[in-house]
Every structure is written in C-alpha cells, then in structure tokens.
Short mmCIF file of C-alpha atoms in Angstrom, two decimals:
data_model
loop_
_atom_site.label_atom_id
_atom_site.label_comp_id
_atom_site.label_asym_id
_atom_site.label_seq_id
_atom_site.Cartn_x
_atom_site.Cartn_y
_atom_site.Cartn_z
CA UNK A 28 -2.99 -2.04 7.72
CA UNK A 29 -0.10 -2.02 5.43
CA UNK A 30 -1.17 -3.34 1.94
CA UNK A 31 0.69 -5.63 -1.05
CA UNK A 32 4.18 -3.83 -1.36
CA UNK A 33 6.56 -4.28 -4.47
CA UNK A 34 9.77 -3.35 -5.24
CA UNK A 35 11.35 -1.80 -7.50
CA UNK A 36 8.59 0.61 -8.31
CA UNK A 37 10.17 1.31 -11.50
CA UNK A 38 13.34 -1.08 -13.38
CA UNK A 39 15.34 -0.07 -16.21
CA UNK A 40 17.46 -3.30 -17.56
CA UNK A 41 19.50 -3.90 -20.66
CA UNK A 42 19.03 -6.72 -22.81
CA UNK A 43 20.75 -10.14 -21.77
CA UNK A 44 20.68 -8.90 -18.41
CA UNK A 45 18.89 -10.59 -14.97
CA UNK A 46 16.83 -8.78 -13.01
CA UNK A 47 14.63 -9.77 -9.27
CA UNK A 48 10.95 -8.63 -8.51
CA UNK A 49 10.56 -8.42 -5.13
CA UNK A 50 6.63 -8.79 -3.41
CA UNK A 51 5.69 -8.57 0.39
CA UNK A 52 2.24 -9.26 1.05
CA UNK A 53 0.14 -8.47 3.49
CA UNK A 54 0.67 -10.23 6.74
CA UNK A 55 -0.89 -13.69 7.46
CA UNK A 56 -2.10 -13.79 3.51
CA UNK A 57 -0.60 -17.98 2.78
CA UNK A 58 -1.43 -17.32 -0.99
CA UNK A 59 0.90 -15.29 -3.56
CA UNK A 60 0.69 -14.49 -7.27
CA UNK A 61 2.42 -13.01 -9.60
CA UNK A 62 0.80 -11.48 -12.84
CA UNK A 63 2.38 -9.89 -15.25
CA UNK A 64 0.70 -6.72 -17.66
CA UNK A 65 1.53 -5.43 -20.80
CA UNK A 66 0.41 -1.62 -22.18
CA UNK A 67 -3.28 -1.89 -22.66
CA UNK A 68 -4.11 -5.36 -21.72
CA UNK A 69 -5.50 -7.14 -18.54
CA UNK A 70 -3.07 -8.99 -16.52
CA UNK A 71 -2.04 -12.38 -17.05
CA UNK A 72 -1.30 -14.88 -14.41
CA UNK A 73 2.34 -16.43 -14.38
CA UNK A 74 2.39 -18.24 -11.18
CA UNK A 75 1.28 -18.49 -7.23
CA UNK A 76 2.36 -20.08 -4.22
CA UNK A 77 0.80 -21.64 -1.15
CA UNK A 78 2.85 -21.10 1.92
CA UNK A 79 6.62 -21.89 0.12
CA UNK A 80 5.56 -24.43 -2.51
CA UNK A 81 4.56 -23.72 -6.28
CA UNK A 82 1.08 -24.65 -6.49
CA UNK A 83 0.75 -23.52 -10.13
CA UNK A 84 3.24 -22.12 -12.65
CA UNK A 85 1.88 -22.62 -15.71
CA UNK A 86 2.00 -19.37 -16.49
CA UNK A 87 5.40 -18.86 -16.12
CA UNK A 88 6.65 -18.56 -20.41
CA UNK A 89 9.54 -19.78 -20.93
CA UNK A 90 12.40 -21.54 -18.33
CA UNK A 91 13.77 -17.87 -18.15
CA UNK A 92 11.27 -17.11 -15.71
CA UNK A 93 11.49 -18.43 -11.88
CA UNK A 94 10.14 -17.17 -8.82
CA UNK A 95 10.85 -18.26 -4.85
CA UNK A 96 8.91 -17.64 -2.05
CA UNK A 97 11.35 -19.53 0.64
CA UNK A 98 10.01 -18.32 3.78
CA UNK A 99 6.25 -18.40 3.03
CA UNK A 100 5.92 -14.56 3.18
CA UNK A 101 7.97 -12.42 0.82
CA UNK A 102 8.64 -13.58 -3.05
CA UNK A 103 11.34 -12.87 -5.62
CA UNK A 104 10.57 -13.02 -9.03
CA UNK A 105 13.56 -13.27 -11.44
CA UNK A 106 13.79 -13.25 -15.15
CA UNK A 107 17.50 -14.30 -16.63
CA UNK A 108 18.75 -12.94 -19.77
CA UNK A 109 16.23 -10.12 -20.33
CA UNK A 110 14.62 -9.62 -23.77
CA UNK A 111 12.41 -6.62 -24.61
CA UNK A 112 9.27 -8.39 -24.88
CA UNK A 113 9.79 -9.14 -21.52
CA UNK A 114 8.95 -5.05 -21.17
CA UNK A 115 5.75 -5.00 -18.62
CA UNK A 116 4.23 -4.06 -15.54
CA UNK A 117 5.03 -7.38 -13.04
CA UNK A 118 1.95 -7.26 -10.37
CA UNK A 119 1.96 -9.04 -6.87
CA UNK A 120 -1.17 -9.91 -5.19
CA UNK A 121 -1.95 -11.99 -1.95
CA UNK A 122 -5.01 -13.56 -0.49
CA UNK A 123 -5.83 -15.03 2.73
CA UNK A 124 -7.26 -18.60 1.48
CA UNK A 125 -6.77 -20.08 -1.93
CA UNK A 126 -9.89 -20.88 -4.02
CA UNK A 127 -12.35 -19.21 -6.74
CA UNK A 128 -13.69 -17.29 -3.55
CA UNK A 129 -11.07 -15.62 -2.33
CA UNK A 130 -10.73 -12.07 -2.67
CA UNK A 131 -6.97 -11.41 -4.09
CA UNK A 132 -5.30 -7.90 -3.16
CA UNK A 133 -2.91 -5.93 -5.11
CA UNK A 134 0.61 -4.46 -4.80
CA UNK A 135 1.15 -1.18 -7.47
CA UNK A 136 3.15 -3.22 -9.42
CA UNK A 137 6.80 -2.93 -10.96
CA UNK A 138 6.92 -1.66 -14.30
CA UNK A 139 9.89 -3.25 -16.29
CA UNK A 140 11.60 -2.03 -19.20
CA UNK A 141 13.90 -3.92 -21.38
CA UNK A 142 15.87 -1.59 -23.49
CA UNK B 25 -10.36 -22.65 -20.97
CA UNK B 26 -11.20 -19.69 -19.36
CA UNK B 27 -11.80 -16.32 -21.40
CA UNK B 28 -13.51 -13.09 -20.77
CA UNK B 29 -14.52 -10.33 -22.92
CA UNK B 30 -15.48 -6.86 -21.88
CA UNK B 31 -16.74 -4.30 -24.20
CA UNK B 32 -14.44 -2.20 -25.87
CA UNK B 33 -13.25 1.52 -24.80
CA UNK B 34 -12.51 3.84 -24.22
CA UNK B 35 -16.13 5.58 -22.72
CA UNK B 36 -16.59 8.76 -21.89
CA UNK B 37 -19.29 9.97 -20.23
CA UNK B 38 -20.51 13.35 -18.85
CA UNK B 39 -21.26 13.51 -14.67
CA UNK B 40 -24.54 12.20 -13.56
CA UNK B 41 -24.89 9.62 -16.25
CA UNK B 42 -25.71 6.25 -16.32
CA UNK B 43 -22.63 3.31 -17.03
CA UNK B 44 -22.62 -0.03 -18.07
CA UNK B 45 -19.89 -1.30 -19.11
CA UNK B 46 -20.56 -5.28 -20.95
CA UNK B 47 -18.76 -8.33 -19.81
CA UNK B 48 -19.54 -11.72 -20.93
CA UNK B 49 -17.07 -15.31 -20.14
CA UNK B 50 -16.37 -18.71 -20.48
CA UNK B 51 -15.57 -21.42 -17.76
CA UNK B 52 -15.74 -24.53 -16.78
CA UNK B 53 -17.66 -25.53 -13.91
CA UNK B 54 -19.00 -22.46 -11.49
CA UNK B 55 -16.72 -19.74 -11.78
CA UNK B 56 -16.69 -16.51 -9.26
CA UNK B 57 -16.83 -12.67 -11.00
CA UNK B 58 -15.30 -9.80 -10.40
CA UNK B 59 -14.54 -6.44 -11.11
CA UNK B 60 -11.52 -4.38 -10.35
CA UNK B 61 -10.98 -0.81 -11.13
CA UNK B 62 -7.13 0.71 -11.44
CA UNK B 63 -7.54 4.52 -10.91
CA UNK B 64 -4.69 6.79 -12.37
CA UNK B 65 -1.69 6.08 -10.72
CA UNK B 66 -2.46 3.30 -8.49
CA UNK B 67 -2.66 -0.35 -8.23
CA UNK B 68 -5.75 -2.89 -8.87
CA UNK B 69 -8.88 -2.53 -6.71
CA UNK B 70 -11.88 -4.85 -5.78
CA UNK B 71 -14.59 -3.27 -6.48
CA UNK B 72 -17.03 -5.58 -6.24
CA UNK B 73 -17.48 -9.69 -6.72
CA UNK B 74 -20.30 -12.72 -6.80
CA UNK B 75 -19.41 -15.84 -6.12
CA UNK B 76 -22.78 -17.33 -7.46
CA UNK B 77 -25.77 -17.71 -10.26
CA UNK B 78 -27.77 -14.88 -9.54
CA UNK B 79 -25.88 -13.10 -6.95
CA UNK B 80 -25.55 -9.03 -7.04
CA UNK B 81 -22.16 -7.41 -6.10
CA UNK B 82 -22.16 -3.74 -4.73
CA UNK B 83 -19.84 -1.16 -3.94
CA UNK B 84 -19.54 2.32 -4.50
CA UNK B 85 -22.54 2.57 -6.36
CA UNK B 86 -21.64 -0.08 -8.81
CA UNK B 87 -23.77 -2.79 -9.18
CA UNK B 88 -23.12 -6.52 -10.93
CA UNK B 89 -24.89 -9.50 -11.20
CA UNK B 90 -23.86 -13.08 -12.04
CA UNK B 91 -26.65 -14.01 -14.85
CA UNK B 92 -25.36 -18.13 -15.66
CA UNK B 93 -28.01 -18.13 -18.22
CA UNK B 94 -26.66 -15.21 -20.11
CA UNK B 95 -22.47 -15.67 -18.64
CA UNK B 96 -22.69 -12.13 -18.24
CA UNK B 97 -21.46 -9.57 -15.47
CA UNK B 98 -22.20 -6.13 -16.55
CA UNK B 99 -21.19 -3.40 -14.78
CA UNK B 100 -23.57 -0.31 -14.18
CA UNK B 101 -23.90 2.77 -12.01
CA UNK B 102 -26.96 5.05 -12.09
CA UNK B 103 -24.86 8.36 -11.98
CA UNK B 104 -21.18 8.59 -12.65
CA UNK B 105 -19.05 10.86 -11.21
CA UNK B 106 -15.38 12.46 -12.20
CA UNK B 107 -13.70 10.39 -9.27
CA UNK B 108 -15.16 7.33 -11.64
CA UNK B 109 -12.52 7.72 -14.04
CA UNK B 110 -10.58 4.73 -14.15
CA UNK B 111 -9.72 1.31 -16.02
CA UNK B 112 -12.30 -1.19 -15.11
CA UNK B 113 -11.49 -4.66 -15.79
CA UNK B 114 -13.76 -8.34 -15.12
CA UNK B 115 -11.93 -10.92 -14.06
CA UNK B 116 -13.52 -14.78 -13.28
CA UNK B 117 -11.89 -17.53 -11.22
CA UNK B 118 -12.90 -21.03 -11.34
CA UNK B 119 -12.94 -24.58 -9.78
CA UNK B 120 -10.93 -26.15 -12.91
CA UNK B 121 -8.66 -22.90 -12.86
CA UNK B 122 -7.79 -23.48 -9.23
CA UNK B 123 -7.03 -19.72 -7.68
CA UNK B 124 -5.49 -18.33 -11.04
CA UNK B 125 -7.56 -14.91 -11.72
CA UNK B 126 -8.56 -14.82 -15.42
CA UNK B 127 -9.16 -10.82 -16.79
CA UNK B 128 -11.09 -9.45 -19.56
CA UNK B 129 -8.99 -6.41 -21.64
CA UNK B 130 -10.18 -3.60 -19.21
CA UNK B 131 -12.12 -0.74 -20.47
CA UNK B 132 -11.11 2.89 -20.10
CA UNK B 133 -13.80 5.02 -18.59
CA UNK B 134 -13.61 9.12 -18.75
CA UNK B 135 -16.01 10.77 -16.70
CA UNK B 136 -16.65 14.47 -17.73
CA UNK B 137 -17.66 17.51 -15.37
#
C-alpha cells in the first residue's frame, strides 16, 4: 500500500519568506508527526496530532512555526519569515495508535533550504 | 528527560563481518527501543523494536535486546553485507514522553566488498 508521502521533495526559500510542508499519511493512521533533521544529526520531534487536535507541540521552536492537520488526514506544516537556521530536512511520519508501542512510519522527507 | 547515545561513526567494515553498533539511554518510566536504518537515498526504516526488559528485536539479520539493567540496545549482525550500508539510528519512546520518538545521533555504517 501507498506509504507516508511529502511534498515538496526538495524547497528552495529566501530569507524572510513563508513556506508550507505538506504530509499525507498512510490511510486510517489517526496519529501524525512532524520531525525535523539537520545535516548529521538524528531527528528531532516538533509536534504530532491525534485525529485534528495538537496533542503535543512542544517541539515546535519558536511561534514561527505552526502546523494544521484540519481534516484528520493530511498536515501542513508552515514556517513564517524563514531564517537559515531553519535549513533542514522536515520528516512526516504516521502511526496507527498513539503510545510508546506504536510503530511510527516514515515519509522521505522535505529537505529545506534557507538561502 | 529522555536522551540516547549511540556510538560514534562512521564504521566501515569489510563483507561477512560481524557489527555492533553501541546504544545506551535515559528515560523515565519503561521506555520502548528501536532502531531505524535510512539507506542512501531514502526515507527512515524500522528495522527492528522491543517494547520490554529483556525482549530481543529481529529483522534482517539484526538482532537487539532491551537489557534495563545495563539501558542498553546494541545493535549486531553476525555477517554484514554491502546492501548494509546505511545510517542506523536508536530511537526510545516512553510513558512520560507520550508518543514523541526520541533518537540517538545515527551512526554511519560502510560495508566493503
């Protein structure tokens, strides 16, 4: 079956500007996350959802980062007024459940550059 | 809070030998383990998880297990191959951390013919 998709694939932004992360997970997953992974580090959780609701964003840096997920399916990550530490690869994952158990599946990521 | 340390890389290895690549954490509570592995090019991977003390995870050939006394959950194969070559990180998620996935650094594994 079709797996965690993201898109852009690749996103080229100048500084100041906005930019949207999109994720669709795989189908019937309730749980989203977002993770976000610099050059030669493991990724670092920013926020996930159950169904539409934030269940945790404290992850999320600073008030320039916000993500949606109205429908319960796909999410939108956007970042306002761009800086170039903000330069990473954004992941998506989904997982059926919620809890320490559950196995959480990848998308390949959008790799964001800040120039 | 939660924190997890892998050994450091890059490793490189000829075919047929044996891996282990170190991962120790800290948690609160009872956390669940895993390891995924990001091959060239694509996206994270389970490879393999345990979700309690003394558990073994297996996939592939790949082997883990959850020692509590230790908070270790190395990594080993008996013989590597070139398809091996990947980044390999541990990751832990625990009952105070809610579903949040916590990774170690990764570690860069080169697998020689």
């Amino acid at each position: 079956g079709a797996g965690v998709s993201q898109t852009p694939s690749n996103k080229v932004t100048e500084k100041g500007k906005y930019v949207e992360l999109r994720c669709d997970p795989i189908s019937g997953h309730t749980a989203l996350y977002w993770y976000r992974q610099s050059l030669g580090q493991g990724p670092e959780f920013l926020i996930y959802f159950q169904g539409t609701g934030a269940a945790d964003d404290s992850g999320l840096p600073n008030d320039r980062f916000f993500a949606v997920r109205p429908e319960g399916s796909v999410s939108t990550l956007k970042i306002q007024r761009t800086e170039r530490g903000d330069s990473a690869v954004y992941l998506c994952a989904s997982s059926f459940l919620t809890g320490r158990q559950e196995t959480q599946y990848f998308g390949p990521g959008t790799r964001l550059l800040v120039l | 809070g939660n924190s997890v340390t892998q050994m450091e890389g890059p490793v490189t290895l000829s075919e047929e030998a044996f891996l282990t690549i170190n991962c120790t954490y800290t948690a609160t509570g009872y956390p669940s383990l895993f390891w995924y592995v990001q091959y060239p090019g694509e996206g994270l991977q389970l490879l393999l998880k345990a979700t309690k003390a003394d558990d073994k995870g297996s996939n592939k050939g790949f082997e883990a297990t959850y020692r509590k006394e230790t908070t270790s959950f190395h990594l080993e194969k008996g013989s590597v191959q070139v398809s091996d070559s990947a980044v390999y990180f541990c990751a832990l998620s625990s009952e105070t951390s809610g579903s949040r996935l916590t990774f170690g650094e990764g570690t860069q594994l080169t697998v020689n013919p």
